[in-house]
PDB file of C-alpha atoms in Angstrom:
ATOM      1  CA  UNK A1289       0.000   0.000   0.000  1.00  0.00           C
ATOM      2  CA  UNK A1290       0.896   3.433  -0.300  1.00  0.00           C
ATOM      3  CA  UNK A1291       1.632   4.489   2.861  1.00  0.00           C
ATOM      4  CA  UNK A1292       3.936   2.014   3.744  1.00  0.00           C
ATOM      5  CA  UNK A1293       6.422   3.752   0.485  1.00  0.00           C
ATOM      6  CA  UNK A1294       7.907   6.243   2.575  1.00  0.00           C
ATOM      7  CA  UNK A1295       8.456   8.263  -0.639  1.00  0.00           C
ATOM      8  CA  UNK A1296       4.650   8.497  -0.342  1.00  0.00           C
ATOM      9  CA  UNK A1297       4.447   8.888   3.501  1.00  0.00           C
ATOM     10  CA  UNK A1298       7.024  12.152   3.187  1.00  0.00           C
ATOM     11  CA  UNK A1299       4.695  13.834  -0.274  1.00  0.00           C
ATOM     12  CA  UNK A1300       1.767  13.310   2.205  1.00  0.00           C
ATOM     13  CA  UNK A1301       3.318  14.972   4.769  1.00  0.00           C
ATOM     14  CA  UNK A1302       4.478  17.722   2.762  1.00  0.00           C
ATOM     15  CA  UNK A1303       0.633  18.143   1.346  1.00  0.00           C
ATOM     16  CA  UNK A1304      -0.549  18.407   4.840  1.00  0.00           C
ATOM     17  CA  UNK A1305       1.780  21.243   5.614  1.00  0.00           C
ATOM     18  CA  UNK A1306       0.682  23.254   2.280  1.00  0.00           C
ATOM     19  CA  UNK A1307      -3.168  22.681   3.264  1.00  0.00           C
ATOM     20  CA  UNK A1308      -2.148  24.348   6.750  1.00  0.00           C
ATOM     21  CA  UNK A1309      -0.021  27.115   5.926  1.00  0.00           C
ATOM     22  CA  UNK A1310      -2.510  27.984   3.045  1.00  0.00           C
ATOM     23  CA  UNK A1311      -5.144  28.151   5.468  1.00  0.00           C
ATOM     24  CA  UNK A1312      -3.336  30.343   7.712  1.00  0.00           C
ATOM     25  CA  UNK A1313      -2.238  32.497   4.724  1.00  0.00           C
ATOM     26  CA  UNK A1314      -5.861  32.881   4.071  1.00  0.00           C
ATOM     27  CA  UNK A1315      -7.045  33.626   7.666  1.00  0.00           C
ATOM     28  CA  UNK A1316      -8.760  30.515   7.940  1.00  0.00           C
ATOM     29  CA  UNK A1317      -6.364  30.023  11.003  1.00  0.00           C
ATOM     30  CA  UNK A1318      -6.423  32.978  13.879  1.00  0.00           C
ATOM     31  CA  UNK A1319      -2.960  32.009  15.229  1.00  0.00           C
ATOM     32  CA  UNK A1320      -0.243  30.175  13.733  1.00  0.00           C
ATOM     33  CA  UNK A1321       0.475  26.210  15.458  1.00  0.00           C
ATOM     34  CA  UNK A1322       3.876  26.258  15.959  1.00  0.00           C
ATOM     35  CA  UNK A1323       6.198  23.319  17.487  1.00  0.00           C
ATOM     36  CA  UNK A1324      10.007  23.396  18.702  1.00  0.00           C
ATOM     37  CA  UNK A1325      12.543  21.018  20.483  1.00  0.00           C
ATOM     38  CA  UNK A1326      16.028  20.899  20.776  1.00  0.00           C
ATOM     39  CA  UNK A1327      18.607  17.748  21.301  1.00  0.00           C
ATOM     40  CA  UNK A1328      19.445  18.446  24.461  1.00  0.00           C
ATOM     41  CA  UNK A1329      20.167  14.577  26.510  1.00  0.00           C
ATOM     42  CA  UNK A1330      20.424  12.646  23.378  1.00  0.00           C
ATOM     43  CA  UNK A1331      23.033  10.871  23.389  1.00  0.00           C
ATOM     44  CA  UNK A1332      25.684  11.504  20.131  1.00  0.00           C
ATOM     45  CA  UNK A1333      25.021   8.814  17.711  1.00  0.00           C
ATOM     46  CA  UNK A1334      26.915   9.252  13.922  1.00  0.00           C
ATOM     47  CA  UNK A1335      27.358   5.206  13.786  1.00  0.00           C
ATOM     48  CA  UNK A1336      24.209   5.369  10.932  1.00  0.00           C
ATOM     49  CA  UNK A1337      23.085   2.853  13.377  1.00  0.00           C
ATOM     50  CA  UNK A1338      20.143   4.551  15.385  1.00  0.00           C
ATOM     51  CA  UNK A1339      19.206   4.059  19.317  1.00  0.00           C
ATOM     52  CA  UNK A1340      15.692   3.487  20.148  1.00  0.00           C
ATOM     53  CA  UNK A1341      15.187   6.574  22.430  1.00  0.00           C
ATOM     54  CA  UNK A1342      12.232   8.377  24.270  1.00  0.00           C
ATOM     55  CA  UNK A1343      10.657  11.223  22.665  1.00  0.00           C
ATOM     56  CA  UNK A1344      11.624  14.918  23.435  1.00  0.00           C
ATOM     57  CA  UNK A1345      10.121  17.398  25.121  1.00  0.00           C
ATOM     58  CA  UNK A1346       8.122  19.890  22.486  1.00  0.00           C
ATOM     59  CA  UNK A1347       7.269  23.201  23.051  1.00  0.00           C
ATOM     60  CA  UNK A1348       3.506  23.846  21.820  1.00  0.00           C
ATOM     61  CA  UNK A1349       1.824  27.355  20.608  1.00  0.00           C
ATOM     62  CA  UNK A1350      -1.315  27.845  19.374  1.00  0.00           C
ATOM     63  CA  UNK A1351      -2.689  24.112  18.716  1.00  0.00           C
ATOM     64  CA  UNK A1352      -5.762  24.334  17.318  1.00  0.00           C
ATOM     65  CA  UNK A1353      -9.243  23.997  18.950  1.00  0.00           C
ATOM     66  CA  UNK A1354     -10.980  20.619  18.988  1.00  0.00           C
ATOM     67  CA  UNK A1355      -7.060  18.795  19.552  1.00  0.00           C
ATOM     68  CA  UNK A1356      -7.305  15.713  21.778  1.00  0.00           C
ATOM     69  CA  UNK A1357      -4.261  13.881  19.497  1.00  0.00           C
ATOM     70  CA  UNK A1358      -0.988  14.899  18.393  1.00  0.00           C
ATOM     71  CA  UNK A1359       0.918  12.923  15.944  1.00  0.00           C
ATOM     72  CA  UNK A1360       5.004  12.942  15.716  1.00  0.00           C
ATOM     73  CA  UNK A1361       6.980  12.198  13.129  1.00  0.00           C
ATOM     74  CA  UNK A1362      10.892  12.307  12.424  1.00  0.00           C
ATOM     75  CA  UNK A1363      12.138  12.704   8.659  1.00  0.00           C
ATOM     76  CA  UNK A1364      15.704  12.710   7.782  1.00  0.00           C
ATOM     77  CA  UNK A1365      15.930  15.161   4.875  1.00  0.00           C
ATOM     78  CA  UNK A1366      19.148  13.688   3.702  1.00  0.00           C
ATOM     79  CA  UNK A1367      18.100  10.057   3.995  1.00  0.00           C
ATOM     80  CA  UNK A1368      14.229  10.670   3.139  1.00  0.00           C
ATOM     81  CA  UNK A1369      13.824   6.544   2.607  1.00  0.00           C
ATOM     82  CA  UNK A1370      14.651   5.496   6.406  1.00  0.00           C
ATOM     83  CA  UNK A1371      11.806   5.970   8.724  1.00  0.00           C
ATOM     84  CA  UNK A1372      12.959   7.158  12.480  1.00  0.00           C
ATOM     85  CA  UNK A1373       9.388   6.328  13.257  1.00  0.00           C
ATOM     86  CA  UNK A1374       7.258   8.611  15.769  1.00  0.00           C
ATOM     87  CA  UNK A1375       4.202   8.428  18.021  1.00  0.00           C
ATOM     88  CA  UNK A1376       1.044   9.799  19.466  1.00  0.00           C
ATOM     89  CA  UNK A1377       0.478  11.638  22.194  1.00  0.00           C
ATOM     90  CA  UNK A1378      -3.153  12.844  24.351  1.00  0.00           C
ATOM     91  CA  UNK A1379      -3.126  16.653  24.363  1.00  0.00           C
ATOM     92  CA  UNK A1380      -3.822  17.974  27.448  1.00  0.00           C
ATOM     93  CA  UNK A1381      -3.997  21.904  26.568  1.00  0.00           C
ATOM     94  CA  UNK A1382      -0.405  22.044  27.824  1.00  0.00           C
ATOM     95  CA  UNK A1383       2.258  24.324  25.947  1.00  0.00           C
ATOM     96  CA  UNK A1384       5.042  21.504  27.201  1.00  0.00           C
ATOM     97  CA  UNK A1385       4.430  17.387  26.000  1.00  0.00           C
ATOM     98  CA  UNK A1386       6.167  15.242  28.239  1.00  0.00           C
ATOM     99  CA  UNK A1387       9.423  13.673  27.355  1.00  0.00           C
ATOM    100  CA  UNK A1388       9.831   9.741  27.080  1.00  0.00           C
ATOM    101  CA  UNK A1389       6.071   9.437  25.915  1.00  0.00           C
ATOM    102  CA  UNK A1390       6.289   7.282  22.494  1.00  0.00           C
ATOM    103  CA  UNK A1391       9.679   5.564  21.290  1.00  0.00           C
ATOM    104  CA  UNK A1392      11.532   6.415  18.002  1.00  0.00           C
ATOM    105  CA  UNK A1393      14.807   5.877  16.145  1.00  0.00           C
ATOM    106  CA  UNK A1394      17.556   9.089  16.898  1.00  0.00           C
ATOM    107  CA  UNK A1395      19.098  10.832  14.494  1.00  0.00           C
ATOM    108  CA  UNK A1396      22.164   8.857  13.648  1.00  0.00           C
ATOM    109  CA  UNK A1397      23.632  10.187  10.441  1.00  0.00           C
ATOM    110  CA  UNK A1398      27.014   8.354   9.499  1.00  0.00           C
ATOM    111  CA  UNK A1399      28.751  11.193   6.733  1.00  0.00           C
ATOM    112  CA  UNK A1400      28.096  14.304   8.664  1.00  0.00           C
ATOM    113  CA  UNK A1401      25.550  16.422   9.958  1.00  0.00           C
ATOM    114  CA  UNK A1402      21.874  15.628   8.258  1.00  0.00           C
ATOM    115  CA  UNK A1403      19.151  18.127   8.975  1.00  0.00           C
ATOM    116  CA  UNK A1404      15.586  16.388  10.628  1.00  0.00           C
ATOM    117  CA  UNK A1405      12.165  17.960  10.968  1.00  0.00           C
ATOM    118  CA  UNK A1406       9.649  16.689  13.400  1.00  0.00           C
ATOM    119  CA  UNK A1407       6.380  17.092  12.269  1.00  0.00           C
ATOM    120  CA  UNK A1408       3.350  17.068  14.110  1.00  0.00           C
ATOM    121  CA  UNK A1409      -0.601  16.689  13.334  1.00  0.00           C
ATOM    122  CA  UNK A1410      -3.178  17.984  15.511  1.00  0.00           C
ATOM    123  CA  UNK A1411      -6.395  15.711  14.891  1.00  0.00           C
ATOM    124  CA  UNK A1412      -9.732  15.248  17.206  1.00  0.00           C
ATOM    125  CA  UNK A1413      -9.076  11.730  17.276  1.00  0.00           C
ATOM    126  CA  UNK A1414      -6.030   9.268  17.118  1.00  0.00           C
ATOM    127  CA  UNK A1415      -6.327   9.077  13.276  1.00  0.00           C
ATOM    128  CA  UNK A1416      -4.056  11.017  10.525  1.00  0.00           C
ATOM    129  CA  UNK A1417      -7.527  10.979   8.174  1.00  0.00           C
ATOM    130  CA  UNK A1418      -9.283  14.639   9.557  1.00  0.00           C
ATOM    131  CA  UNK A1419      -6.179  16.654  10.369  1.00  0.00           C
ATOM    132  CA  UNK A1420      -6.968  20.022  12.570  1.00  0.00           C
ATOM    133  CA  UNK A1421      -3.082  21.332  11.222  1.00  0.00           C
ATOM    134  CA  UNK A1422       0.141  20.708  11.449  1.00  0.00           C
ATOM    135  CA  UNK A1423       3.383  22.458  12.405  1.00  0.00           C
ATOM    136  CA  UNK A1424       7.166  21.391  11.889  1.00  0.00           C
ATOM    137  CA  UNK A1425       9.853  22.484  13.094  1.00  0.00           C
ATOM    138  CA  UNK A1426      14.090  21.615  11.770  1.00  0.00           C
ATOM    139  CA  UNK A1427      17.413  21.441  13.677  1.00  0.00           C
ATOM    140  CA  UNK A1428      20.609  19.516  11.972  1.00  0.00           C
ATOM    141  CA  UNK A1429      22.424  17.164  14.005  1.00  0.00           C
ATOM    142  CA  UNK A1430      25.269  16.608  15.317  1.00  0.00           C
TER     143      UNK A1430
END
């Protein structure tokens, strides 16, 4: 199926993030959702052989009304075929997710620094099918 070519998985994503920026371009959206992190704890990996690690802590703004789900997802944009994986977590109307909530592959690039972008989907229930917006934000690492 489809979603299972990650090709596909990272075009879907990207159509996502059009839909929501071109409904906050057009005022459809009152304030802009917004999502950061940093690195900080994770251990340094550049084997190109990934630890299974704990999520980060992510700094919310403006999630939209009607969120109960947030989806996270890791993309490598220099190695756009290898999935790092991701996870749900409840929203609780807090501006600060909890770290260690869902499980995930690091960032473990083996030539050099690669640059990753952590995506994440508001939705009103734990499905990707009726997306409320999403917001990304992009650090390189090491």
């Amino acid at each position: 199926m489809y979603n299972d070519d990650p090709d596909w998985r990272y075009f879907m994503k990207r159509i996502l993030i059009t839909i929501a920026l071109l409904g906050a371009a057009t005022g459809a959206v009152a304030d802009e959702f917004t999502v950061g992190f940093n690195w900080e704890g994770l251990k340094l990996c550049t084997s190109g052989r990934p630890n299974t690690v704990g999520n980060p802590v992510f700094q919310l703004n403006d999630v939209p009304d009607g969120t109960k789900w947030l989806y996270f997802e890791l993309t490598d944009f220099d190695a756009l075929g290898y999935n790092h994986g991701g996870g749900w977590i409840e929203y609780d109307g807090a501006e600060m997710t909890q770290a260690d909530v869902f499980r995930y592959k690091s960032p473990c690039p083996p030539n050099g620094t690669h640059t990753y972008e952590w995506s994440v989907t508001a939705a009103p229930t734990q499905s990707l099918s009726n997306p409320l917006g999403v917001a990304a934000s992009t650090l390189s690492y090491p």
